[in-house]
C-alpha positions as protocol buffer text, in pm:
chain_id: "A"
residue {
  index: 1
  type: MET
  ca { x: -2066 y: 162 z: -1339 }
}
residue {
  index: 2
  type: ASN
  ca { x: -1977 y: -162 z: -1514 }
}
residue {
  index: 3
  type: GLN
  ca { x: -2144 y: -414 z: -1285 }
}
residue {
  index: 4
  type: GLU
  ca { x: -1990 y: -713 z: -1462 }
}
residue {
  index: 5
  type: PHE
  ca { x: -1636 y: -582 z: -1411 }
}
residue {
  index: 6
  type: LEU
  ca { x: -1719 y: -484 z: -1053 }
}
residue {
  index: 7
  type: ARG
  ca { x: -1824 y: -841 z: -974 }
}
residue {
  index: 8
  type: LEU
  ca { x: -1514 y: -980 z: -1149 }
}
residue {
  index: 9
  type: PHE
  ca { x: -1285 y: -742 z: -961 }
}
residue {
  index: 10
  type: LEU
  ca { x: -1436 y: -816 z: -620 }
}
residue {
  index: 11
  type: ASP
  ca { x: -1406 y: -1190 z: -688 }
}
residue {
  index: 12
  type: LYS
  ca { x: -1048 y: -1185 z: -822 }
}
residue {
  index: 13
  type: THR
  ca { x: -923 y: -965 z: -538 }
}
residue {
  index: 14
  type: HIS
  ca { x: -1104 y: -1169 z: -272 }
}
residue {
  index: 15
  type: PHE
  ca { x: -1314 y: -900 z: -106 }
}
residue {
  index: 16
  type: PRO
  ca { x: -1503 y: -1034 z: 197 }
}
residue {
  index: 17
  type: PRO
  ca { x: -1866 y: -1129 z: 115 }
}
residue {
  index: 18
  type: GLU
  ca { x: -2000 y: -845 z: 332 }
}
residue {
  index: 19
  type: ALA
  ca { x: -1787 y: -591 z: 147 }
}
residue {
  index: 20
  type: ALA
  ca { x: -1872 y: -738 z: -193 }
}
residue {
  index: 21
  type: GLN
  ca { x: -2245 y: -718 z: -121 }
}
residue {
  index: 22
  type: PHE
  ca { x: -2219 y: -361 z: 9 }
}
residue {
  index: 23
  type: LEU
  ca { x: -2013 y: -240 z: -286 }
}
residue {
  index: 24
  type: GLY
  ca { x: -2235 y: -427 z: -532 }
}
residue {
  index: 25
  type: GLU
  ca { x: -2544 y: -251 z: -397 }
}
residue {
  index: 26
  type: ALA
  ca { x: -2366 y: 86 z: -397 }
}
residue {
  index: 27
  type: GLY
  ca { x: -2248 y: 19 z: -752 }
}
residue {
  index: 28
  type: GLU
  ca { x: -2607 y: -35 z: -864 }
}
residue {
  index: 29
  type: LYS
  ca { x: -2684 y: 324 z: -760 }
}
residue {
  index: 30
  type: LEU
  ca { x: -2412 y: 439 z: -997 }
}
residue {
  index: 31
  type: ALA
  ca { x: -2562 y: 245 z: -1286 }
}
residue {
  index: 32
  type: ALA
  ca { x: -2819 y: 521 z: -1343 }
}
residue {
  index: 33
  type: PRO
  ca { x: -2742 y: 685 z: -1680 }
}
residue {
  index: 34
  type: SER
  ca { x: -2649 y: 1025 z: -1537 }
}
residue {
  index: 35
  type: LEU
  ca { x: -2415 y: 880 z: -1277 }
}
residue {
  index: 36
  type: ALA
  ca { x: -2266 y: 626 z: -1518 }
}
residue {
  index: 37
  type: SER
  ca { x: -2183 y: 914 z: -1752 }
}
residue {
  index: 38
  type: GLN
  ca { x: -2021 y: 1106 z: -1466 }
}
residue {
  index: 39
  type: MET
  ca { x: -1816 y: 800 z: -1372 }
}
residue {
  index: 40
  type: ASP
  ca { x: -1682 y: 776 z: -1729 }
}
residue {
  index: 41
  type: SER
  ca { x: -1606 y: 1149 z: -1727 }
}
residue {
  index: 42
  type: ALA
  ca { x: -1420 y: 1116 z: -1397 }
}
residue {
  index: 43
  type: GLN
  ca { x: -1211 y: 832 z: -1539 }
}
residue {
  index: 44
  type: ALA
  ca { x: -1128 y: 1034 z: -1852 }
}
residue {
  index: 45
  type: LEU
  ca { x: -1026 y: 1329 z: -1632 }
}
residue {
  index: 46
  type: PHE
  ca { x: -817 y: 1103 z: -1408 }
}
residue {
  index: 47
  type: TYR
  ca { x: -627 y: 942 z: -1695 }
}
residue {
  index: 48
  type: SER
  ca { x: -576 y: 1262 z: -1894 }
}
residue {
  index: 49
  type: ASN
  ca { x: -439 y: 1456 z: -1594 }
}
residue {
  index: 50
  type: ASN
  ca { x: -160 y: 1223 z: -1486 }
}
residue {
  index: 51
  type: PHE
  ca { x: -390 y: 1039 z: -1243 }
}
residue {
  index: 52
  type: SER
  ca { x: -458 y: 1351 z: -1039 }
}
residue {
  index: 53
  type: ILE
  ca { x: -661 y: 1274 z: -726 }
}
residue {
  index: 54
  type: GLU
  ca { x: -699 y: 1646 z: -655 }
}
residue {
  index: 55
  type: LYS
  ca { x: -857 y: 1722 z: -993 }
}
residue {
  index: 56
  type: THR
  ca { x: -1082 y: 1416 z: -981 }
}
residue {
  index: 57
  type: GLN
  ca { x: -1203 y: 1472 z: -625 }
}
residue {
  index: 58
  type: PRO
  ca { x: -1481 y: 1728 z: -699 }
}
residue {
  index: 59
  type: LEU
  ca { x: -1649 y: 1482 z: -935 }
}
residue {
  index: 60
  type: ILE
  ca { x: -1612 y: 1201 z: -682 }
}
residue {
  index: 61
  type: HIS
  ca { x: -1777 y: 1408 z: -408 }
}
residue {
  index: 62
  type: GLN
  ca { x: -2054 y: 1519 z: -644 }
}
residue {
  index: 63
  type: MET
  ca { x: -2133 y: 1159 z: -742 }
}
residue {
  index: 64
  type: ALA
  ca { x: -2124 y: 1048 z: -378 }
}
residue {
  index: 65
  type: HIS
  ca { x: -2375 y: 1320 z: -288 }
}
residue {
  index: 66
  type: GLU
  ca { x: -2609 y: 1233 z: -576 }
}
residue {
  index: 67
  type: ALA
  ca { x: -2590 y: 859 z: -505 }
}
residue {
  index: 68
  type: GLY
  ca { x: -2629 y: 906 z: -129 }
}
residue {
  index: 69
  type: ILE
  ca { x: -2313 y: 712 z: -42 }
}
residue {
  index: 70
  type: SER
  ca { x: -1997 y: 792 z: 152 }
}
residue {
  index: 71
  type: PRO
  ca { x: -1715 y: 963 z: -42 }
}
residue {
  index: 72
  type: TYR
  ca { x: -1491 y: 681 z: 84 }
}
residue {
  index: 73
  type: THR
  ca { x: -1720 y: 428 z: -86 }
}
residue {
  index: 74
  type: GLN
  ca { x: -1738 y: 642 z: -399 }
}
residue {
  index: 75
  type: TRP
  ca { x: -1360 y: 654 z: -421 }
}
residue {
  index: 76
  type: MET
  ca { x: -1341 y: 277 z: -391 }
}
residue {
  index: 77
  type: LEU
  ca { x: -1599 y: 224 z: -664 }
}
residue {
  index: 78
  type: PHE
  ca { x: -1426 y: 477 z: -889 }
}
residue {
  index: 79
  type: LEU
  ca { x: -1086 y: 313 z: -844 }
}
residue {
  index: 80
  type: ILE
  ca { x: -1238 y: -26 z: -927 }
}
residue {
  index: 81
  type: HIS
  ca { x: -1410 y: 126 z: -1232 }
}
residue {
  index: 82
  type: ALA
  ca { x: -1079 y: 276 z: -1349 }
}
residue {
  index: 83
  type: ALA
  ca { x: -899 y: -56 z: -1295 }
}
residue {
  index: 84
  type: LYS
  ca { x: -1062 y: -201 z: -1607 }
}
residue {
  index: 85
  type: ARG
  ca { x: -842 y: 20 z: -1821 }
}
residue {
  index: 86
  type: ALA
  ca { x: -544 y: -32 z: -1588 }
}
residue {
  index: 87
  type: ARG
  ca { x: -576 y: -407 z: -1641 }
}
residue {
  index: 88
  type: GLU
  ca { x: -540 y: -356 z: -2016 }
}
residue {
  index: 89
  type: ASP
  ca { x: -240 y: -129 z: -1961 }
}
residue {
  index: 90
  type: TYR
  ca { x: -64 y: -381 z: -1737 }
}
residue {
  index: 91
  type: LEU
  ca { x: -118 y: -657 z: -1992 }
}
residue {
  index: 92
  type: ALA
  ca { x: 7 y: -431 z: -2273 }
}
residue {
  index: 93
  type: LYS
  ca { x: 331 y: -382 z: -2077 }
}
residue {
  index: 94
  type: GLY
  ca { x: 376 y: -759 z: -2060 }
}
residue {
  index: 95
  type: ILE
  ca { x: 279 y: -786 z: -1694 }
}
residue {
  index: 96
  type: GLY
  ca { x: 84 y: -1105 z: -1635 }
}
residue {
  index: 97
  type: GLU
  ca { x: -278 y: -1105 z: -1528 }
}
residue {
  index: 98
  type: ASP
  ca { x: -190 y: -1290 z: -1208 }
}
residue {
  index: 99
  type: VAL
  ca { x: 44 y: -1005 z: -1111 }
}
residue {
  index: 100
  type: PHE
  ca { x: -222 y: -747 z: -1198 }
}
residue {
  index: 101
  type: TRP
  ca { x: -483 y: -906 z: -972 }
}
residue {
  index: 102
  type: ALA
  ca { x: -233 y: -958 z: -690 }
}
residue {
  index: 103
  type: THR
  ca { x: -130 y: -592 z: -718 }
}
residue {
  index: 104
  type: PHE
  ca { x: -483 y: -455 z: -720 }
}
residue {
  index: 105
  type: GLU
  ca { x: -579 y: -667 z: -421 }
}
residue {
  index: 106
  type: ASP
  ca { x: -432 y: -369 z: -237 }
}
residue {
  index: 107
  type: LEU
  ca { x: -777 y: -210 z: -272 }
}
residue {
  index: 108
  type: LYS
  ca { x: -918 y: -486 z: -52 }
}
residue {
  index: 109
  type: TYR
  ca { x: -659 y: -416 z: 217 }
}
residue {
  index: 110
  type: LYS
  ca { x: -749 y: -47 z: 214 }
}
residue {
  index: 111
  type: ALA
  ca { x: -1121 y: -132 z: 225 }
}
residue {
  index: 112
  type: LEU
  ca { x: -1062 y: -338 z: 538 }
}
residue {
  index: 113
  type: GLU
  ca { x: -869 y: -51 z: 695 }
}
residue {
  index: 114
  type: CYS
  ca { x: -1145 y: 195 z: 605 }
}
residue {
  index: 115
  type: LYS
  ca { x: -1409 y: -30 z: 758 }
}
residue {
  index: 116
  type: GLU
  ca { x: -1207 y: -58 z: 1080 }
}
residue {
  index: 117
  type: ILE
  ca { x: -1122 y: 312 z: 1110 }
}
residue {
  index: 118
  type: HIS
  ca { x: -1432 y: 480 z: 963 }
}
residue {
  index: 119
  type: GLY
  ca { x: -1696 y: 208 z: 978 }
}
residue {
  index: 120
  type: VAL
  ca { x: -1768 y: 203 z: 604 }
}
residue {
  index: 121
  type: TRP
  ca { x: -1640 y: 0 z: 310 }
}
residue {
  index: 122
  type: GLY
  ca { x: -1428 y: 228 z: 93 }
}
residue {
  index: 123
  type: THR
  ca { x: -1090 y: 400 z: 107 }
}
residue {
  index: 124
  type: PHE
  ca { x: -965 y: 710 z: 283 }
}
residue {
  index: 125
  type: VAL
  ca { x: -624 y: 703 z: 109 }
}
residue {
  index: 126
  type: ALA
  ca { x: -712 y: 761 z: -256 }
}
residue {
  index: 127
  type: PHE
  ca { x: -392 y: 971 z: -281 }
}
residue {
  index: 128
  type: TRP
  ca { x: -191 y: 646 z: -262 }
}
residue {
  index: 129
  type: TYR
  ca { x: -326 y: 500 z: -585 }
}
residue {
  index: 130
  type: PRO
  ca { x: -194 y: 697 z: -889 }
}
residue {
  index: 131
  type: ILE
  ca { x: 112 y: 468 z: -911 }
}
residue {
  index: 132
  type: PHE
  ca { x: -121 y: 171 z: -961 }
}
residue {
  index: 133
  type: TYR
  ca { x: -286 y: 327 z: -1266 }
}
residue {
  index: 134
  type: SER
  ca { x: 44 y: 439 z: -1419 }
}
residue {
  index: 135
  type: CYS
  ca { x: 156 y: 73 z: -1394 }
}
residue {
  index: 136
  type: ASP
  ca { x: 450 y: 168 z: -1171 }
}
residue {
  index: 137
  type: ILE
  ca { x: 389 y: -86 z: -894 }
}
residue {
  index: 138
  type: VAL
  ca { x: 357 y: -463 z: -875 }
}
residue {
  index: 139
  type: LYS
  ca { x: 299 y: -702 z: -589 }
}
residue {
  index: 140
  type: LEU
  ca { x: 536 y: -998 z: -603 }
}
residue {
  index: 141
  type: GLY
  ca { x: 478 y: -1233 z: -316 }
}
residue {
  index: 142
  type: ARG
  ca { x: 443 y: -1058 z: 18 }
}
residue {
  index: 143
  type: LEU
  ca { x: 571 y: -715 z: -86 }
}
residue {
  index: 144
  type: GLU
  ca { x: 493 y: -443 z: -338 }
}
residue {
  index: 145
  type: PHE
  ca { x: 768 y: -294 z: -554 }
}
residue {
  index: 146
  type: GLU
  ca { x: 731 y: 53 z: -701 }
}
residue {
  index: 147
  type: SER
  ca { x: 954 y: 171 z: -987 }
}
residue {
  index: 148
  type: ALA
  ca { x: 1083 y: 500 z: -853 }
}
residue {
  index: 149
  type: THR
  ca { x: 1384 y: 731 z: -830 }
}
residue {
  index: 150
  type: PHE
  ca { x: 1614 y: 780 z: -534 }
}
residue {
  index: 151
  type: HIS
  ca { x: 1555 y: 1102 z: -339 }
}
residue {
  index: 152
  type: GLY
  ca { x: 1796 y: 1058 z: -50 }
}
residue {
  index: 153
  type: GLN
  ca { x: 2146 y: 1193 z: 4 }
}
residue {
  index: 154
  type: PRO
  ca { x: 2423 y: 1050 z: -218 }
}
residue {
  index: 155
  type: CYS
  ca { x: 2555 y: 734 z: -57 }
}
residue {
  index: 156
  type: GLN
  ca { x: 2766 y: 422 z: -100 }
}
residue {
  index: 157
  type: ALA
  ca { x: 2642 y: 111 z: 79 }
}
residue {
  index: 158
  type: CYS
  ca { x: 2590 y: -260 z: 16 }
}
residue {
  index: 159
  type: GLY
  ca { x: 2823 y: -241 z: -285 }
}
residue {
  index: 160
  type: VAL
  ca { x: 2621 y: 18 z: -476 }
}
residue {
  index: 161
  type: SER
  ca { x: 2643 y: 394 z: -519 }
}
residue {
  index: 162
  type: LEU
  ca { x: 2324 y: 598 z: -522 }
}
residue {
  index: 163
  type: SER
  ca { x: 2265 y: 958 z: -624 }
}
residue {
  index: 164
  type: PRO
  ca { x: 1939 y: 1153 z: -639 }
}
residue {
  index: 165
  type: GLY
  ca { x: 1750 y: 1057 z: -953 }
}
residue {
  index: 166
  type: ASP
  ca { x: 1891 y: 703 z: -978 }
}
residue {
  index: 167
  type: ALA
  ca { x: 1637 y: 431 z: -1058 }
}
residue {
  index: 168
  type: VAL
  ca { x: 1542 y: 212 z: -760 }
}
residue {
  index: 169
  type: LYS
  ca { x: 1255 y: -2 z: -644 }
}
residue {
  index: 170
  type: ASN
  ca { x: 1056 y: 138 z: -355 }
}
residue {
  index: 171
  type: ILE
  ca { x: 930 y: -136 z: -124 }
}
residue {
  index: 172
  type: HIS
  ca { x: 582 y: -111 z: 28 }
}
residue {
  index: 173
  type: ILE
  ca { x: 441 y: -347 z: 288 }
}
residue {
  index: 174
  type: PRO
  ca { x: 67 y: -397 z: 232 }
}
residue {
  index: 175
  type: SER
  ca { x: -153 y: -480 z: 529 }
}
residue {
  index: 176
  type: SER
  ca { x: -246 y: -811 z: 370 }
}
residue {
  index: 177
  type: GLY
  ca { x: -213 y: -1025 z: 682 }
}
residue {
  index: 178
  type: GLU
  ca { x: 14 y: -1269 z: 495 }
}
residue {
  index: 179
  type: PRO
  ca { x: 318 y: -1421 z: 665 }
}
residue {
  index: 180
  type: PHE
  ca { x: 597 y: -1166 z: 710 }
}
residue {
  index: 181
  type: ASP
  ca { x: 878 y: -1392 z: 824 }
}
residue {
  index: 182
  type: LEU
  ca { x: 1222 y: -1399 z: 662 }
}
residue {
  index: 183
  type: GLU
  ca { x: 1139 y: -1680 z: 420 }
}
residue {
  index: 184
  type: ALA
  ca { x: 827 y: -1500 z: 298 }
}
residue {
  index: 185
  type: ARG
  ca { x: 1030 y: -1185 z: 242 }
}
residue {
  index: 186
  type: LEU
  ca { x: 1314 y: -1371 z: 68 }
}
residue {
  index: 187
  type: ASP
  ca { x: 1058 y: -1529 z: -163 }
}
residue {
  index: 188
  type: SER
  ca { x: 934 y: -1181 z: -248 }
}
residue {
  index: 189
  type: TYR
  ca { x: 1288 y: -1050 z: -308 }
}
residue {
  index: 190
  type: ARG
  ca { x: 1363 y: -1348 z: -534 }
}
residue {
  index: 191
  type: ARG
  ca { x: 1051 y: -1285 z: -740 }
}
residue {
  index: 192
  type: ALA
  ca { x: 1133 y: -916 z: -771 }
}
residue {
  index: 193
  type: GLN
  ca { x: 1497 y: -979 z: -863 }
}
residue {
  index: 194
  type: ALA
  ca { x: 1382 y: -1212 z: -1142 }
}
residue {
  index: 195
  type: PHE
  ca { x: 1104 y: -976 z: -1254 }
}
residue {
  index: 196
  type: PHE
  ca { x: 1332 y: -671 z: -1280 }
}
residue {
  index: 197
  type: ARG
  ca { x: 1659 y: -850 z: -1366 }
}
residue {
  index: 198
  type: GLY
  ca { x: 1700 y: -683 z: -1706 }
}
residue {
  index: 199
  type: GLU
  ca { x: 1686 y: -330 z: -1566 }
}
residue {
  index: 200
  type: ARG
  ca { x: 2041 y: -331 z: -1423 }
}
residue {
  index: 201
  type: GLU
  ca { x: 2360 y: -458 z: -1584 }
}
residue {
  index: 202
  type: ASP
  ca { x: 2460 y: -638 z: -1265 }
}
residue {
  index: 203
  type: GLY
  ca { x: 2114 y: -797 z: -1234 }
}
residue {
  index: 204
  type: ARG
  ca { x: 2083 y: -700 z: -870 }
}
residue {
  index: 205
  type: LEU
  ca { x: 1764 y: -579 z: -706 }
}
residue {
  index: 206
  type: VAL
  ca { x: 1827 y: -237 z: -551 }
}
residue {
  index: 207
  type: CYS
  ca { x: 1546 y: -118 z: -325 }
}
residue {
  index: 208
  type: VAL
  ca { x: 1473 y: 158 z: -80 }
}
residue {
  index: 209
  type: CYS
  ca { x: 1199 y: 172 z: 180 }
}
residue {
  index: 210
  type: HIS
  ca { x: 1090 y: 466 z: 392 }
}
residue {
  index: 211
  type: SER
  ca { x: 870 y: 334 z: 670 }
}
residue {
  index: 212
  type: TRP
  ca { x: 788 y: 349 z: 1038 }
}
residue {
  index: 213
  type: LEU
  ca { x: 871 y: -23 z: 1040 }
}
residue {
  index: 214
  type: LEU
  ca { x: 1239 y: 65 z: 992 }
}
residue {
  index: 215
  type: TYR
  ca { x: 1268 y: 318 z: 1276 }
}
residue {
  index: 216
  type: PRO
  ca { x: 1565 y: 187 z: 1481 }
}
residue {
  index: 217
  type: GLY
  ca { x: 1412 y: 299 z: 1810 }
}
residue {
  index: 218
  type: TYR
  ca { x: 1142 y: 35 z: 1777 }
}
residue {
  index: 219
  type: LYS
  ca { x: 1397 y: -244 z: 1810 }
}
residue {
  index: 220
  type: ASP
  ca { x: 1383 y: -185 z: 2184 }
}
residue {
  index: 221
  type: VAL
  ca { x: 1003 y: -195 z: 2175 }
}
residue {
  index: 222
  type: LEU
  ca { x: 950 y: -520 z: 1988 }
}
residue {
  index: 223
  type: PRO
  ca { x: 1044 y: -872 z: 2107 }
}
residue {
  index: 224
  type: GLU
  ca { x: 1357 y: -1035 z: 1966 }
}
residue {
  index: 225
  type: ASN
  ca { x: 1155 y: -1282 z: 1759 }
}
residue {
  index: 226
  type: SER
  ca { x: 949 y: -1005 z: 1596 }
}
residue {
  index: 227
  type: ASN
  ca { x: 920 y: -1024 z: 1218 }
}
residue {
  index: 228
  type: ILE
  ca { x: 936 y: -645 z: 1208 }
}
residue {
  index: 229
  type: ARG
  ca { x: 1273 y: -650 z: 1385 }
}
residue {
  index: 230
  type: SER
  ca { x: 1388 y: -912 z: 1137 }
}
residue {
  index: 231
  type: PHE
  ca { x: 1265 y: -692 z: 849 }
}
residue {
  index: 232
  type: MET
  ca { x: 1479 y: -404 z: 981 }
}
residue {
  index: 233
  type: ASP
  ca { x: 1784 y: -631 z: 952 }
}
residue {
  index: 234
  type: ASP
  ca { x: 1722 y: -673 z: 578 }
}
residue {
  index: 235
  type: PHE
  ca { x: 1819 y: -306 z: 531 }
}
residue {
  index: 236
  type: THR
  ca { x: 2108 y: -69 z: 576 }
}
residue {
  index: 237
  type: ILE
  ca { x: 1958 y: 242 z: 737 }
}
residue {
  index: 238
  type: LEU
  ca { x: 2046 y: 560 z: 547 }
}
residue {
  index: 239
  type: GLU
  ca { x: 1837 y: 826 z: 722 }
}
residue {
  index: 240
  type: VAL
  ca { x: 1628 y: 845 z: 1038 }
}
residue {
  index: 241
  type: ASP
  ca { x: 1333 y: 1080 z: 1091 }
}
residue {
  index: 242
  type: GLU
  ca { x: 1195 y: 1138 z: 1439 }
}
residue {
  index: 243
  type: GLY
  ca { x: 837 y: 1260 z: 1461 }
}
residue {
  index: 244
  type: GLU
  ca { x: 662 y: 1498 z: 1697 }
}
residue {
  index: 245
  type: GLY
  ca { x: 372 y: 1254 z: 1730 }
}
residue {
  index: 246
  type: PHE
  ca { x: 299 y: 892 z: 1644 }
}
residue {
  index: 247
  type: ASP
  ca { x: 154 y: 945 z: 1295 }
}
residue {
  index: 248
  type: ASP
  ca { x: 128 y: 571 z: 1237 }
}
residue {
  index: 249
  type: ALA
  ca { x: -61 y: 502 z: 1557 }
}
residue {
  index: 250
  type: TRP
  ca { x: -372 y: 407 z: 1359 }
}
residue {
  index: 251
  type: ARG
  ca { x: -180 y: 115 z: 1211 }
}
residue {
  index: 252
  type: VAL
  ca { x: -130 y: -25 z: 1560 }
}
residue {
  index: 253
  type: PHE
  ca { x: -435 y: 93 z: 1753 }
}
residue {
  index: 254
  type: GLY
  ca { x: -697 y: 127 z: 1477 }
}
residue {
  index: 255
  type: PRO
  ca { x: -991 y: 356 z: 1560 }
}
residue {
  index: 256
  type: ASP
  ca { x: -857 y: 408 z: 1913 }
}
residue {
  index: 257
  type: ALA
  ca { x: -538 y: 575 z: 1789 }
}
residue {
  index: 258
  type: GLN
  ca { x: -642 y: 926 z: 1898 }
}
residue {
  index: 259
  type: LYS
  ca { x: -696 y: 828 z: 2260 }
}
residue {
  index: 260
  type: PRO
  ca { x: -447 y: 935 z: 2530 }
}
residue {
  index: 261
  type: PRO
  ca { x: -170 y: 676 z: 2577 }
}
residue {
  index: 262
  type: GLU
  ca { x: -315 y: 553 z: 2906 }
}
residue {
  index: 263
  type: GLU
  ca { x: -645 y: 469 z: 2733 }
}
residue {
  index: 264
  type: LEU
  ca { x: -500 y: 285 z: 2435 }
}
residue {
  index: 265
  type: PRO
  ca { x: -611 y: -79 z: 2391 }
}
residue {
  index: 266
  type: GLU
  ca { x: -391 y: -374 z: 2481 }
}
residue {
  index: 267
  type: LYS
  ca { x: -554 y: -648 z: 2273 }
}
residue {
  index: 268
  type: THR
  ca { x: -236 y: -755 z: 2088 }
}
residue {
  index: 269
  type: SER
  ca { x: 129 y: -791 z: 2184 }
}
residue {
  index: 270
  type: MET
  ca { x: 214 y: -504 z: 1948 }
}
residue {
  index: 271
  type: GLN
  ca { x: -44 y: -278 z: 2110 }
}
residue {
  index: 272
  type: ARG
  ca { x: 88 y: -362 z: 2454 }
}
residue {
  index: 273
  type: ALA
  ca { x: 447 y: -298 z: 2347 }
}
residue {
  index: 274
  type: PHE
  ca { x: 374 y: 36 z: 2184 }
}
residue {
  index: 275
  type: LYS
  ca { x: 148 y: 149 z: 2466 }
}
residue {
  index: 276
  type: ARG
  ca { x: 432 y: 90 z: 2714 }
}
residue {
  index: 277
  type: HIS
  ca { x: 668 y: 275 z: 2480 }
}
residue {
  index: 278
  type: LEU
  ca { x: 439 y: 578 z: 2457 }
}
residue {
  index: 279
  type: LEU
  ca { x: 361 y: 583 z: 2829 }
}
residue {
  index: 280
  type: ASN
  ca { x: 735 y: 585 z: 2898 }
}
residue {
  index: 281
  type: GLY
  ca { x: 783 y: 886 z: 2670 }
}
residue {
  index: 282
  type: GLY
  ca { x: 946 y: 683 z: 2394 }
}
residue {
  index: 283
  type: LYS
  ca { x: 1029 y: 851 z: 2066 }
}
residue {
  index: 284
  type: THR
  ca { x: 855 y: 766 z: 1738 }
}
residue {
  index: 285
  type: GLY
  ca { x: 958 y: 805 z: 1379 }
}
residue {
  index: 286
  type: ALA
  ca { x: 1050 y: 642 z: 1050 }
}
residue {
  index: 287
  type: ALA
  ca { x: 1364 y: 561 z: 856 }
}
residue {
  index: 288
  type: LEU
  ca { x: 1493 y: 525 z: 501 }
}
residue {
  index: 289
  type: GLY
  ca { x: 1665 y: 196 z: 432 }
}
residue {
  index: 290
  type: LEU
  ca { x: 1857 y: 40 z: 142 }
}
residue {
  index: 291
  type: LEU
  ca { x: 1822 y: -324 z: 40 }
}
residue {
  index: 292
  type: VAL
  ca { x: 2035 y: -498 z: -223 }
}
residue {
  index: 293
  type: PHE
  ca { x: 1963 y: -855 z: -330 }
}
residue {
  index: 294
  type: ASP
  ca { x: 2154 y: -1057 z: -591 }
}
residue {
  index: 295
  type: GLY
  ca { x: 1904 y: -1342 z: -620 }
}
residue {
  index: 296
  type: GLU
  ca { x: 2061 y: -1548 z: -343 }
}
residue {
  index: 297
  type: LYS
  ca { x: 2164 y: -1322 z: -56 }
}
residue {
  index: 298
  type: LEU
  ca { x: 2111 y: -974 z: 81 }
}
residue {
  index: 299
  type: GLY
  ca { x: 2394 y: -723 z: 49 }
}
residue {
  index: 300
  type: ARG
  ca { x: 2547 y: -594 z: 371 }
}
């Protein structure tokens, strides 16, 4: 484990001091020659197998066992270790270092979630990260934009036609705690439209987003001044998926998400709103939305 890069990464991505100390101490355990060699082997396997989490996982669990640390922590340390090469790849593609560090700050957000849900600094969503190491995602302002292909039904909306396989940007909303109001989002769209301008002849930013935050049924749950409701209005909804259960409950209720609805916490306005919704038998789900931005205004 490259301790110098670990310290640099934790500093540049603004990990909390408690997390930085914990991961630094865990990283020292991986500095032993045998474990350092295994870490390099895991990185080589990861990069040579199209960033396969499944193929890398046995090595991660073996190292975690030998080092006496949680697999969640081991995954976090491995992803930081592998980010040294990713940094070089981003720079080689002409992506600025400021964008690289902003993008990889996502690991801090996931570390905070892991600490809240599982009580340990690490990540329980390693499967989310291959697109970071293939350089297919960047964070520009408040939002993350993944270079992807459209997988929905053929459609015409907002002045564009989309068919399966067409190039789009997939919007992700990191749990960064940054402002999520309209101006913050417009700033992000402007940055993305400028960043990707050369990819389309018309220069427009064409994005999709599949998220629980777009589920139309939640408009009746959230207050009128909710930033999430406002975010829904940025999109034209293409498809709606209703779920059997509230799969995203952990995002609202944290470690209490598995409790019966009547026992769910009410510490925040969102928790209170969703608890009422669930107690009243309200439906849950997600939706696929389309967003088109020309640099000045959103397409409708």
